[in-house]
mmCIF file of C-alpha atoms in Angstrom:
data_model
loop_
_atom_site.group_PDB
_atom_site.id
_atom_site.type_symbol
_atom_site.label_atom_id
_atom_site.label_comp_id
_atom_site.label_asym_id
_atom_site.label_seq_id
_atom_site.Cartn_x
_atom_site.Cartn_y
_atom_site.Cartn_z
ATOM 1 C CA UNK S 1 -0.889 1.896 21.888
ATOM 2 C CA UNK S 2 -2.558 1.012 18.919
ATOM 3 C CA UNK S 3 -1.785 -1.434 16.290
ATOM 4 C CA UNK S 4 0.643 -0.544 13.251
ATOM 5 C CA UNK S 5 0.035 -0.424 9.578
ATOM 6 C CA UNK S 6 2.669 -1.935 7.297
ATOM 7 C CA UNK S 7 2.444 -1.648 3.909
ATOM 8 C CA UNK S 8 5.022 -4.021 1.939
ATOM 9 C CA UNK S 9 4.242 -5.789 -2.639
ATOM 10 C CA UNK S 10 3.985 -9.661 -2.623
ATOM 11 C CA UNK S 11 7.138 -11.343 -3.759
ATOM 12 C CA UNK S 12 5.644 -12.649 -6.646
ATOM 13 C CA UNK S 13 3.018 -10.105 -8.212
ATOM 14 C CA UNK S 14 3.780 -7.059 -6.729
ATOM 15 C CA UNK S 15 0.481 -6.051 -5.104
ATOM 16 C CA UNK S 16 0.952 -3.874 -1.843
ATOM 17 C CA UNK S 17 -0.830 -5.008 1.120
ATOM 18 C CA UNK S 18 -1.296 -3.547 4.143
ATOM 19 C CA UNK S 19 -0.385 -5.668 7.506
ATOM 20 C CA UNK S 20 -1.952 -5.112 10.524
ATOM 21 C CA UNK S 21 0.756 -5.628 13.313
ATOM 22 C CA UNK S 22 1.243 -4.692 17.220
ATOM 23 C CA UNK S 23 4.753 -3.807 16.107
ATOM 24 C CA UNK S 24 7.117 -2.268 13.324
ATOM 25 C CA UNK S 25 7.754 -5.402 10.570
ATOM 26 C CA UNK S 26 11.016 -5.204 8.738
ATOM 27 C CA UNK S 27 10.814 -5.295 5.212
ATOM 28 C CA UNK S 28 11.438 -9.217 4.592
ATOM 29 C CA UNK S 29 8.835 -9.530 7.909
ATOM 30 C CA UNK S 30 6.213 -7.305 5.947
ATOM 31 C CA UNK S 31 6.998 -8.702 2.524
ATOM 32 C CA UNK S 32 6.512 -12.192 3.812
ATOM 33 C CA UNK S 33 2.881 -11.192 5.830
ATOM 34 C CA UNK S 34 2.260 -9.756 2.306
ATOM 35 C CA UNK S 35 3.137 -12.743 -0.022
ATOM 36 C CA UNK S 36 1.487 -14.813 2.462
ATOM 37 C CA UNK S 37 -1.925 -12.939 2.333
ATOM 38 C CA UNK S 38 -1.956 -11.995 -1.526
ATOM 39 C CA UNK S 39 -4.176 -14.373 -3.375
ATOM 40 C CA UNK S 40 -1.961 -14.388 -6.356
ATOM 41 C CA UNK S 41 -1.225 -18.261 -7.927
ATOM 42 C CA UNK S 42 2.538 -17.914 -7.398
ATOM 43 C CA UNK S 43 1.762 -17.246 -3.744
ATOM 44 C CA UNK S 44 -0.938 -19.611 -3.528
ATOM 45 C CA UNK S 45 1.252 -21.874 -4.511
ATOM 46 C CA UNK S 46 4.281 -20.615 -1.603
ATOM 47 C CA UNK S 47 1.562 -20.746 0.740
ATOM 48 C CA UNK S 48 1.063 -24.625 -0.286
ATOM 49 C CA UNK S 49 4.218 -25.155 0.071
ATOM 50 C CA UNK S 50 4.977 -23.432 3.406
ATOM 51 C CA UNK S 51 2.264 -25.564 4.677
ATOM 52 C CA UNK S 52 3.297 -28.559 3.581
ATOM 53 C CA UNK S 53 6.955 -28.071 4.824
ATOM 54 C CA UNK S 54 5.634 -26.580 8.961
ATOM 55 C CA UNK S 55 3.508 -29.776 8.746
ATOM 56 C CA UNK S 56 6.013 -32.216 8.137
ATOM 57 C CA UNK S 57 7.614 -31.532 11.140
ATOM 58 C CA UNK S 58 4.890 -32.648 12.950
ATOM 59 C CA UNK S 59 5.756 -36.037 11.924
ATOM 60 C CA UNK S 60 9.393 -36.038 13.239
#
């Protein structure tokens, strides 16, 4: 079977992206695939942060 197109709007501007996905996102899965694709500066900025925060654990 093929892979599935989601569609779901960043969190922060609105703009719908498609996500490319083996299986069926959820709406909070697709939204945050979307926020973390758009190139908007709000979720450049989430994307900092997320960063940030999954590589502090590495120093645990």
């Amino acid at each position: 079977m093929g892979n599935i197109i989601n569609t779901a709007p960043c969190r922060f501007c609105g703009q719908m992206v498609q996500i490319d996905s083996e299986e069926k996102l959820t709406q909070p899965q697709a939204e945050e695939q979307a926020t973390m694709s758009c190139t908007c500066e709000q979720a450049v900025e989430y994307q900092k942060e997320k960063q940030r925060k999954s590589n502090s654990w590495c120093y645990r």
